[in-house]
């Protein structure tokens, strides 16, 4: 009888642990509200994305701020640091495989990367994924060749105050944020932001 009671208690505890794990993963995903609108909200810009900006010299998340530096690893374990890309235009994109707008903008991002002189650092919200294998599969399915960085503890995503995903920052050669987009970008919007940095 004691064995049956103990088995029932252990089964209940195991079931609760599994439930708690699954629900905590879902809560993490829900924290990053996905903006499903086709048009991105681009901060502080007119329709032509040619507004002036002021380089404040301060590190921050607004236009004119220097983008906060970070170091992350890719799937192969190689580290990349944002500041190593000074002297180049950089698009920092925060995304996840389960995010439909993220999936929608990836083909345009790949085309943009191939056709323009820009580096793309695609920061994956790895803690919200079911595993790194789904990220690897995603990269293969979409034939992505730009760097995919793994934000395993969401430290960089939290530092950049990411909500919603996708969110993108266009950073100029001096490391200054020139544009910030909340939501998916299409190729034309990427191109306008790029040309606005010239």
JSON list of C-alpha atoms in Angstrom, two decimals:
[
{"chain": "A", "resi": 1, "resn": "UNK", "atom": "CA", "xyz": [0.00, 0.00, 0.00]},
{"chain": "A", "resi": 2, "resn": "UNK", "atom": "CA", "xyz": [2.84, 2.39, 0.91]},
{"chain": "A", "resi": 3, "resn": "UNK", "atom": "CA", "xyz": [4.49, 1.65, -2.44]},
{"chain": "A", "resi": 4, "resn": "UNK", "atom": "CA", "xyz": [1.30, 2.56, -4.29]},
{"chain": "A", "resi": 5, "resn": "UNK", "atom": "CA", "xyz": [0.96, 5.83, -2.36]},
{"chain": "A", "resi": 6, "resn": "UNK", "atom": "CA", "xyz": [4.63, 6.68, -2.94]},
{"chain": "A", "resi": 7, "resn": "UNK", "atom": "CA", "xyz": [4.30, 5.86, -6.64]},
{"chain": "A", "resi": 8, "resn": "UNK", "atom": "CA", "xyz": [1.22, 8.11, -6.88]},
{"chain": "A", "resi": 9, "resn": "UNK", "atom": "CA", "xyz": [3.04, 10.95, -5.10]},
{"chain": "A", "resi": 10, "resn": "UNK", "atom": "CA", "xyz": [6.12, 10.66, -7.35]},
{"chain": "A", "resi": 11, "resn": "UNK", "atom": "CA", "xyz": [3.91, 10.51, -10.44]},
{"chain": "A", "resi": 12, "resn": "UNK", "atom": "CA", "xyz": [2.06, 13.63, -9.34]},
{"chain": "A", "resi": 13, "resn": "UNK", "atom": "CA", "xyz": [5.32, 15.46, -8.60]},
{"chain": "A", "resi": 14, "resn": "UNK", "atom": "CA", "xyz": [6.78, 14.46, -11.97]},
{"chain": "A", "resi": 15, "resn": "UNK", "atom": "CA", "xyz": [3.61, 15.57, -13.75]},
{"chain": "A", "resi": 16, "resn": "UNK", "atom": "CA", "xyz": [3.71, 18.91, -11.95]},
{"chain": "A", "resi": 17, "resn": "UNK", "atom": "CA", "xyz": [7.39, 19.40, -12.88]},
{"chain": "A", "resi": 18, "resn": "UNK", "atom": "CA", "xyz": [6.64, 18.76, -16.57]},
{"chain": "A", "resi": 19, "resn": "UNK", "atom": "CA", "xyz": [3.62, 21.09, -16.48]},
{"chain": "A", "resi": 20, "resn": "UNK", "atom": "CA", "xyz": [5.67, 23.81, -14.78]},
{"chain": "A", "resi": 21, "resn": "UNK", "atom": "CA", "xyz": [8.47, 23.49, -17.34]},
{"chain": "A", "resi": 22, "resn": "UNK", "atom": "CA", "xyz": [6.12, 23.69, -20.32]},
{"chain": "A", "resi": 23, "resn": "UNK", "atom": "CA", "xyz": [4.13, 26.61, -18.92]},
{"chain": "A", "resi": 24, "resn": "UNK", "atom": "CA", "xyz": [7.29, 28.57, -18.07]},
{"chain": "A", "resi": 25, "resn": "UNK", "atom": "CA", "xyz": [8.52, 28.18, -21.67]},
{"chain": "A", "resi": 26, "resn": "UNK", "atom": "CA", "xyz": [5.16, 29.42, -22.96]},
{"chain": "A", "resi": 27, "resn": "UNK", "atom": "CA", "xyz": [5.26, 32.40, -20.59]},
{"chain": "A", "resi": 28, "resn": "UNK", "atom": "CA", "xyz": [8.74, 33.30, -21.88]},
{"chain": "A", "resi": 29, "resn": "UNK", "atom": "CA", "xyz": [7.44, 33.24, -25.46]},
{"chain": "A", "resi": 30, "resn": "UNK", "atom": "CA", "xyz": [4.42, 35.35, -24.51]},
{"chain": "A", "resi": 31, "resn": "UNK", "atom": "CA", "xyz": [6.71, 38.00, -23.00]},
{"chain": "A", "resi": 32, "resn": "UNK", "atom": "CA", "xyz": [7.88, 38.77, -26.50]},
{"chain": "A", "resi": 33, "resn": "UNK", "atom": "CA", "xyz": [4.61, 39.89, -28.03]},
{"chain": "A", "resi": 34, "resn": "UNK", "atom": "CA", "xyz": [4.69, 39.39, -31.76]},
{"chain": "A", "resi": 35, "resn": "UNK", "atom": "CA", "xyz": [3.56, 42.26, -33.90]},
{"chain": "A", "resi": 36, "resn": "UNK", "atom": "CA", "xyz": [1.78, 40.70, -36.84]},
{"chain": "A", "resi": 37, "resn": "UNK", "atom": "CA", "xyz": [1.17, 43.90, -38.78]},
{"chain": "A", "resi": 38, "resn": "UNK", "atom": "CA", "xyz": [2.81, 43.83, -42.19]},
{"chain": "A", "resi": 39, "resn": "UNK", "atom": "CA", "xyz": [4.02, 47.40, -41.78]},
{"chain": "A", "resi": 40, "resn": "UNK", "atom": "CA", "xyz": [6.78, 47.99, -39.29]},
{"chain": "A", "resi": 41, "resn": "UNK", "atom": "CA", "xyz": [6.68, 50.84, -36.82]},
{"chain": "A", "resi": 42, "resn": "UNK", "atom": "CA", "xyz": [9.89, 52.71, -37.52]},
{"chain": "A", "resi": 43, "resn": "UNK", "atom": "CA", "xyz": [10.88, 55.18, -34.83]},
{"chain": "A", "resi": 44, "resn": "UNK", "atom": "CA", "xyz": [11.32, 58.87, -35.46]},
{"chain": "A", "resi": 45, "resn": "UNK", "atom": "CA", "xyz": [11.25, 58.76, -39.25]},
{"chain": "A", "resi": 46, "resn": "UNK", "atom": "CA", "xyz": [9.22, 60.12, -42.08]},
{"chain": "A", "resi": 47, "resn": "UNK", "atom": "CA", "xyz": [8.05, 57.91, -44.93]},
{"chain": "A", "resi": 48, "resn": "UNK", "atom": "CA", "xyz": [11.33, 58.42, -46.81]},
{"chain": "A", "resi": 49, "resn": "UNK", "atom": "CA", "xyz": [13.50, 57.58, -43.80]},
{"chain": "A", "resi": 50, "resn": "UNK", "atom": "CA", "xyz": [15.71, 60.60, -44.46]},
{"chain": "A", "resi": 51, "resn": "UNK", "atom": "CA", "xyz": [15.29, 62.55, -41.24]},
{"chain": "A", "resi": 52, "resn": "UNK", "atom": "CA", "xyz": [18.32, 64.09, -39.60]},
{"chain": "A", "resi": 53, "resn": "UNK", "atom": "CA", "xyz": [19.70, 62.53, -36.50]},
{"chain": "A", "resi": 54, "resn": "UNK", "atom": "CA", "xyz": [22.01, 63.72, -33.77]},
{"chain": "A", "resi": 55, "resn": "UNK", "atom": "CA", "xyz": [24.85, 61.55, -32.56]},
{"chain": "A", "resi": 56, "resn": "UNK", "atom": "CA", "xyz": [24.53, 61.93, -28.80]},
{"chain": "A", "resi": 57, "resn": "UNK", "atom": "CA", "xyz": [27.74, 60.02, -28.05]},
{"chain": "A", "resi": 58, "resn": "UNK", "atom": "CA", "xyz": [25.80, 58.13, -25.38]},
{"chain": "A", "resi": 59, "resn": "UNK", "atom": "CA", "xyz": [25.13, 54.42, -25.31]},
{"chain": "A", "resi": 60, "resn": "UNK", "atom": "CA", "xyz": [21.39, 53.79, -25.56]},
{"chain": "A", "resi": 61, "resn": "UNK", "atom": "CA", "xyz": [18.52, 52.42, -27.61]},
{"chain": "A", "resi": 62, "resn": "UNK", "atom": "CA", "xyz": [17.27, 55.54, -29.40]},
{"chain": "A", "resi": 63, "resn": "UNK", "atom": "CA", "xyz": [18.31, 57.02, -32.70]},
{"chain": "A", "resi": 64, "resn": "UNK", "atom": "CA", "xyz": [21.55, 58.91, -32.26]},
{"chain": "A", "resi": 65, "resn": "UNK", "atom": "CA", "xyz": [22.70, 56.66, -29.41]},
{"chain": "A", "resi": 66, "resn": "UNK", "atom": "CA", "xyz": [25.62, 54.30, -29.72]},
{"chain": "A", "resi": 67, "resn": "UNK", "atom": "CA", "xyz": [24.22, 50.76, -29.84]},
{"chain": "A", "resi": 68, "resn": "UNK", "atom": "CA", "xyz": [25.04, 48.81, -26.67]},
{"chain": "A", "resi": 69, "resn": "UNK", "atom": "CA", "xyz": [27.92, 46.42, -27.30]},
{"chain": "A", "resi": 70, "resn": "UNK", "atom": "CA", "xyz": [27.43, 42.68, -26.90]},
{"chain": "A", "resi": 71, "resn": "UNK", "atom": "CA", "xyz": [29.19, 39.40, -27.52]},
{"chain": "A", "resi": 72, "resn": "UNK", "atom": "CA", "xyz": [27.32, 36.22, -28.46]},
{"chain": "A", "resi": 73, "resn": "UNK", "atom": "CA", "xyz": [28.17, 32.87, -30.02]},
{"chain": "A", "resi": 74, "resn": "UNK", "atom": "CA", "xyz": [26.78, 31.26, -33.15]},
{"chain": "A", "resi": 75, "resn": "UNK", "atom": "CA", "xyz": [25.71, 27.62, -33.50]},
{"chain": "A", "resi": 76, "resn": "UNK", "atom": "CA", "xyz": [29.33, 26.61, -34.15]},
{"chain": "A", "resi": 77, "resn": "UNK", "atom": "CA", "xyz": [30.43, 28.21, -30.86]},
{"chain": "A", "resi": 78, "resn": "UNK", "atom": "CA", "xyz": [32.30, 31.10, -32.51]},
{"chain": "A", "resi": 79, "resn": "UNK", "atom": "CA", "xyz": [31.97, 34.43, -30.71]},
{"chain": "A", "resi": 80, "resn": "UNK", "atom": "CA", "xyz": [31.03, 37.69, -32.39]},
{"chain": "A", "resi": 81, "resn": "UNK", "atom": "CA", "xyz": [31.09, 41.16, -30.86]},
{"chain": "A", "resi": 82, "resn": "UNK", "atom": "CA", "xyz": [29.10, 44.09, -32.22]},
{"chain": "A", "resi": 83, "resn": "UNK", "atom": "CA", "xyz": [31.96, 46.58, -31.80]},
{"chain": "A", "resi": 84, "resn": "UNK", "atom": "CA", "xyz": [34.16, 44.43, -34.06]},
{"chain": "A", "resi": 85, "resn": "UNK", "atom": "CA", "xyz": [31.95, 45.63, -36.93]},
{"chain": "A", "resi": 86, "resn": "UNK", "atom": "CA", "xyz": [32.82, 49.34, -36.53]},
{"chain": "A", "resi": 87, "resn": "UNK", "atom": "CA", "xyz": [33.46, 50.81, -39.95]},
{"chain": "A", "resi": 88, "resn": "UNK", "atom": "CA", "xyz": [30.60, 48.77, -41.44]},
{"chain": "A", "resi": 89, "resn": "UNK", "atom": "CA", "xyz": [26.85, 49.23, -41.58]},
{"chain": "A", "resi": 90, "resn": "UNK", "atom": "CA", "xyz": [25.08, 46.65, -39.41]},
{"chain": "A", "resi": 91, "resn": "UNK", "atom": "CA", "xyz": [21.50, 45.46, -39.13]},
{"chain": "A", "resi": 92, "resn": "UNK", "atom": "CA", "xyz": [20.79, 43.88, -35.73]},
{"chain": "A", "resi": 93, "resn": "UNK", "atom": "CA", "xyz": [17.65, 41.76, -35.89]},
{"chain": "A", "resi": 94, "resn": "UNK", "atom": "CA", "xyz": [16.00, 40.03, -32.91]},
{"chain": "A", "resi": 95, "resn": "UNK", "atom": "CA", "xyz": [13.92, 37.00, -33.87]},
{"chain": "A", "resi": 96, "resn": "UNK", "atom": "CA", "xyz": [12.71, 33.46, -33.06]},
{"chain": "A", "resi": 97, "resn": "UNK", "atom": "CA", "xyz": [11.72, 30.48, -35.21]},
{"chain": "A", "resi": 98, "resn": "UNK", "atom": "CA", "xyz": [8.17, 30.36, -33.77]},
{"chain": "A", "resi": 99, "resn": "UNK", "atom": "CA", "xyz": [7.45, 33.99, -34.74]},
{"chain": "A", "resi": 100, "resn": "UNK", "atom": "CA", "xyz": [5.46, 34.24, -38.03]},
{"chain": "A", "resi": 101, "resn": "UNK", "atom": "CA", "xyz": [6.54, 37.83, -38.88]},
{"chain": "A", "resi": 102, "resn": "UNK", "atom": "CA", "xyz": [10.17, 36.80, -38.25]},
{"chain": "A", "resi": 103, "resn": "UNK", "atom": "CA", "xyz": [9.76, 33.95, -40.72]},
{"chain": "A", "resi": 104, "resn": "UNK", "atom": "CA", "xyz": [8.14, 36.31, -43.23]},
{"chain": "A", "resi": 105, "resn": "UNK", "atom": "CA", "xyz": [11.04, 38.80, -43.26]},
{"chain": "A", "resi": 106, "resn": "UNK", "atom": "CA", "xyz": [13.91, 36.27, -43.42]},
{"chain": "A", "resi": 107, "resn": "UNK", "atom": "CA", "xyz": [13.93, 35.79, -47.24]},
{"chain": "A", "resi": 108, "resn": "UNK", "atom": "CA", "xyz": [14.08, 39.58, -47.71]},
{"chain": "A", "resi": 109, "resn": "UNK", "atom": "CA", "xyz": [16.86, 39.81, -45.13]},
{"chain": "A", "resi": 110, "resn": "UNK", "atom": "CA", "xyz": [18.87, 37.20, -47.03]},
{"chain": "A", "resi": 111, "resn": "UNK", "atom": "CA", "xyz": [18.41, 39.10, -50.31]},
{"chain": "A", "resi": 112, "resn": "UNK", "atom": "CA", "xyz": [19.33, 42.37, -48.58]},
{"chain": "A", "resi": 113, "resn": "UNK", "atom": "CA", "xyz": [22.50, 40.75, -47.17]},
{"chain": "A", "resi": 114, "resn": "UNK", "atom": "CA", "xyz": [23.51, 39.42, -50.57]},
{"chain": "A", "resi": 115, "resn": "UNK", "atom": "CA", "xyz": [22.87, 42.64, -52.50]},
{"chain": "A", "resi": 116, "resn": "UNK", "atom": "CA", "xyz": [24.05, 45.39, -50.15]},
{"chain": "A", "resi": 117, "resn": "UNK", "atom": "CA", "xyz": [27.25, 46.15, -48.28]},
{"chain": "A", "resi": 118, "resn": "UNK", "atom": "CA", "xyz": [25.82, 45.47, -44.84]},
{"chain": "A", "resi": 119, "resn": "UNK", "atom": "CA", "xyz": [26.41, 42.99, -42.05]},
{"chain": "A", "resi": 120, "resn": "UNK", "atom": "CA", "xyz": [23.39, 41.33, -40.49]},
{"chain": "A", "resi": 121, "resn": "UNK", "atom": "CA", "xyz": [23.57, 40.02, -36.94]},
{"chain": "A", "resi": 122, "resn": "UNK", "atom": "CA", "xyz": [20.41, 37.98, -36.41]},
{"chain": "A", "resi": 123, "resn": "UNK", "atom": "CA", "xyz": [20.04, 37.50, -32.64]},
{"chain": "A", "resi": 124, "resn": "UNK", "atom": "CA", "xyz": [17.94, 34.44, -31.88]},
{"chain": "A", "resi": 125, "resn": "UNK", "atom": "CA", "xyz": [15.94, 34.46, -28.62]},
{"chain": "A", "resi": 126, "resn": "UNK", "atom": "CA", "xyz": [17.29, 30.99, -27.90]},
{"chain": "A", "resi": 127, "resn": "UNK", "atom": "CA", "xyz": [15.73, 30.55, -24.47]},
{"chain": "A", "resi": 128, "resn": "UNK", "atom": "CA", "xyz": [12.28, 30.73, -26.08]},
{"chain": "A", "resi": 129, "resn": "UNK", "atom": "CA", "xyz": [13.09, 27.94, -28.55]},
{"chain": "A", "resi": 130, "resn": "UNK", "atom": "CA", "xyz": [12.42, 24.25, -27.93]},
{"chain": "A", "resi": 131, "resn": "UNK", "atom": "CA", "xyz": [16.08, 23.57, -28.74]},
{"chain": "A", "resi": 132, "resn": "UNK", "atom": "CA", "xyz": [18.97, 24.68, -30.91]},
{"chain": "A", "resi": 133, "resn": "UNK", "atom": "CA", "xyz": [18.11, 21.97, -33.44]},
{"chain": "A", "resi": 134, "resn": "UNK", "atom": "CA", "xyz": [15.03, 23.97, -34.54]},
{"chain": "A", "resi": 135, "resn": "UNK", "atom": "CA", "xyz": [17.25, 27.02, -35.11]},
{"chain": "A", "resi": 136, "resn": "UNK", "atom": "CA", "xyz": [19.68, 24.94, -37.17]},
{"chain": "A", "resi": 137, "resn": "UNK", "atom": "CA", "xyz": [16.79, 23.50, -39.18]},
{"chain": "A", "resi": 138, "resn": "UNK", "atom": "CA", "xyz": [15.38, 27.01, -39.73]},
{"chain": "A", "resi": 139, "resn": "UNK", "atom": "CA", "xyz": [18.74, 28.26, -41.05]},
{"chain": "A", "resi": 140, "resn": "UNK", "atom": "CA", "xyz": [18.90, 25.33, -43.47]},
{"chain": "A", "resi": 141, "resn": "UNK", "atom": "CA", "xyz": [15.27, 25.69, -44.64]},
{"chain": "A", "resi": 142, "resn": "UNK", "atom": "CA", "xyz": [15.66, 29.42, -45.35]},
{"chain": "A", "resi": 143, "resn": "UNK", "atom": "CA", "xyz": [19.22, 29.04, -46.73]},
{"chain": "A", "resi": 144, "resn": "UNK", "atom": "CA", "xyz": [20.51, 31.82, -44.48]},
{"chain": "A", "resi": 145, "resn": "UNK", "atom": "CA", "xyz": [24.16, 32.83, -44.82]},
{"chain": "A", "resi": 146, "resn": "UNK", "atom": "CA", "xyz": [24.34, 35.81, -42.46]},
{"chain": "A", "resi": 147, "resn": "UNK", "atom": "CA", "xyz": [25.46, 35.26, -38.85]},
{"chain": "A", "resi": 148, "resn": "UNK", "atom": "CA", "xyz": [22.87, 33.80, -36.47]},
{"chain": "A", "resi": 149, "resn": "UNK", "atom": "CA", "xyz": [23.78, 34.58, -32.87]},
{"chain": "A", "resi": 150, "resn": "UNK", "atom": "CA", "xyz": [22.34, 32.66, -29.94]},
{"chain": "A", "resi": 151, "resn": "UNK", "atom": "CA", "xyz": [21.01, 34.73, -27.04]},
{"chain": "A", "resi": 152, "resn": "UNK", "atom": "CA", "xyz": [20.70, 31.71, -24.78]},
{"chain": "A", "resi": 153, "resn": "UNK", "atom": "CA", "xyz": [19.92, 33.60, -21.56]},
{"chain": "A", "resi": 154, "resn": "UNK", "atom": "CA", "xyz": [18.08, 36.50, -23.27]},
{"chain": "A", "resi": 155, "resn": "UNK", "atom": "CA", "xyz": [20.65, 38.89, -21.79]},
{"chain": "A", "resi": 156, "resn": "UNK", "atom": "CA", "xyz": [21.13, 40.90, -24.99]},
{"chain": "A", "resi": 157, "resn": "UNK", "atom": "CA", "xyz": [17.41, 40.86, -25.77]},
{"chain": "A", "resi": 158, "resn": "UNK", "atom": "CA", "xyz": [16.68, 42.24, -22.31]},
{"chain": "A", "resi": 159, "resn": "UNK", "atom": "CA", "xyz": [19.49, 44.83, -22.59]},
{"chain": "A", "resi": 160, "resn": "UNK", "atom": "CA", "xyz": [17.91, 45.98, -25.87]},
{"chain": "A", "resi": 161, "resn": "UNK", "atom": "CA", "xyz": [14.43, 45.94, -24.26]},
{"chain": "A", "resi": 162, "resn": "UNK", "atom": "CA", "xyz": [13.05, 43.82, -27.08]},
{"chain": "A", "resi": 163, "resn": "UNK", "atom": "CA", "xyz": [9.24, 43.87, -27.37]},
{"chain": "A", "resi": 164, "resn": "UNK", "atom": "CA", "xyz": [7.87, 42.91, -29.83]},
{"chain": "A", "resi": 165, "resn": "UNK", "atom": "CA", "xyz": [9.77, 40.60, -32.15]},
{"chain": "A", "resi": 166, "resn": "UNK", "atom": "CA", "xyz": [11.01, 40.99, -34.71]},
{"chain": "A", "resi": 167, "resn": "UNK", "atom": "CA", "xyz": [12.77, 44.22, -33.83]},
{"chain": "A", "resi": 168, "resn": "UNK", "atom": "CA", "xyz": [15.61, 45.60, -35.94]},
{"chain": "A", "resi": 169, "resn": "UNK", "atom": "CA", "xyz": [18.22, 48.29, -35.44]},
{"chain": "A", "resi": 170, "resn": "UNK", "atom": "CA", "xyz": [20.18, 49.86, -38.30]},
{"chain": "A", "resi": 171, "resn": "UNK", "atom": "CA", "xyz": [23.59, 50.90, -37.04]},
{"chain": "A", "resi": 172, "resn": "UNK", "atom": "CA", "xyz": [26.01, 53.06, -39.02]},
{"chain": "A", "resi": 173, "resn": "UNK", "atom": "CA", "xyz": [29.79, 52.74, -39.39]},
{"chain": "A", "resi": 174, "resn": "UNK", "atom": "CA", "xyz": [30.36, 54.64, -36.14]},
{"chain": "A", "resi": 175, "resn": "UNK", "atom": "CA", "xyz": [28.13, 52.28, -34.14]},
{"chain": "A", "resi": 176, "resn": "UNK", "atom": "CA", "xyz": [25.29, 54.79, -33.95]},
{"chain": "A", "resi": 177, "resn": "UNK", "atom": "CA", "xyz": [21.66, 53.68, -34.19]},
{"chain": "A", "resi": 178, "resn": "UNK", "atom": "CA", "xyz": [20.14, 55.37, -37.21]},
{"chain": "A", "resi": 179, "resn": "UNK", "atom": "CA", "xyz": [16.82, 53.49, -37.40]},
{"chain": "A", "resi": 180, "resn": "UNK", "atom": "CA", "xyz": [14.78, 51.24, -35.16]},
{"chain": "A", "resi": 181, "resn": "UNK", "atom": "CA", "xyz": [11.91, 49.13, -36.48]},
{"chain": "A", "resi": 182, "resn": "UNK", "atom": "CA", "xyz": [9.34, 47.31, -34.35]},
{"chain": "A", "resi": 183, "resn": "UNK", "atom": "CA", "xyz": [7.86, 44.55, -36.47]},
{"chain": "A", "resi": 184, "resn": "UNK", "atom": "CA", "xyz": [8.79, 42.81, -39.70]},
{"chain": "A", "resi": 185, "resn": "UNK", "atom": "CA", "xyz": [10.59, 44.73, -42.44]},
{"chain": "A", "resi": 186, "resn": "UNK", "atom": "CA", "xyz": [10.26, 44.00, -46.13]},
{"chain": "A", "resi": 187, "resn": "UNK", "atom": "CA", "xyz": [13.09, 44.50, -48.62]},
{"chain": "A", "resi": 188, "resn": "UNK", "atom": "CA", "xyz": [11.97, 48.03, -49.59]},
{"chain": "A", "resi": 189, "resn": "UNK", "atom": "CA", "xyz": [11.97, 49.22, -45.97]},
{"chain": "A", "resi": 190, "resn": "UNK", "atom": "CA", "xyz": [15.41, 47.68, -45.41]},
{"chain": "A", "resi": 191, "resn": "UNK", "atom": "CA", "xyz": [16.69, 49.41, -48.53]},
{"chain": "A", "resi": 192, "resn": "UNK", "atom": "CA", "xyz": [15.23, 52.79, -47.50]},
{"chain": "A", "resi": 193, "resn": "UNK", "atom": "CA", "xyz": [16.87, 52.50, -44.07]},
{"chain": "A", "resi": 194, "resn": "UNK", "atom": "CA", "xyz": [20.17, 51.50, -45.68]},
{"chain": "A", "resi": 195, "resn": "UNK", "atom": "CA", "xyz": [20.11, 54.40, -48.14]},
{"chain": "A", "resi": 196, "resn": "UNK", "atom": "CA", "xyz": [19.23, 56.78, -45.33]},
{"chain": "A", "resi": 197, "resn": "UNK", "atom": "CA", "xyz": [22.57, 55.94, -43.68]},
{"chain": "A", "resi": 198, "resn": "UNK", "atom": "CA", "xyz": [24.57, 57.14, -46.73]}
]
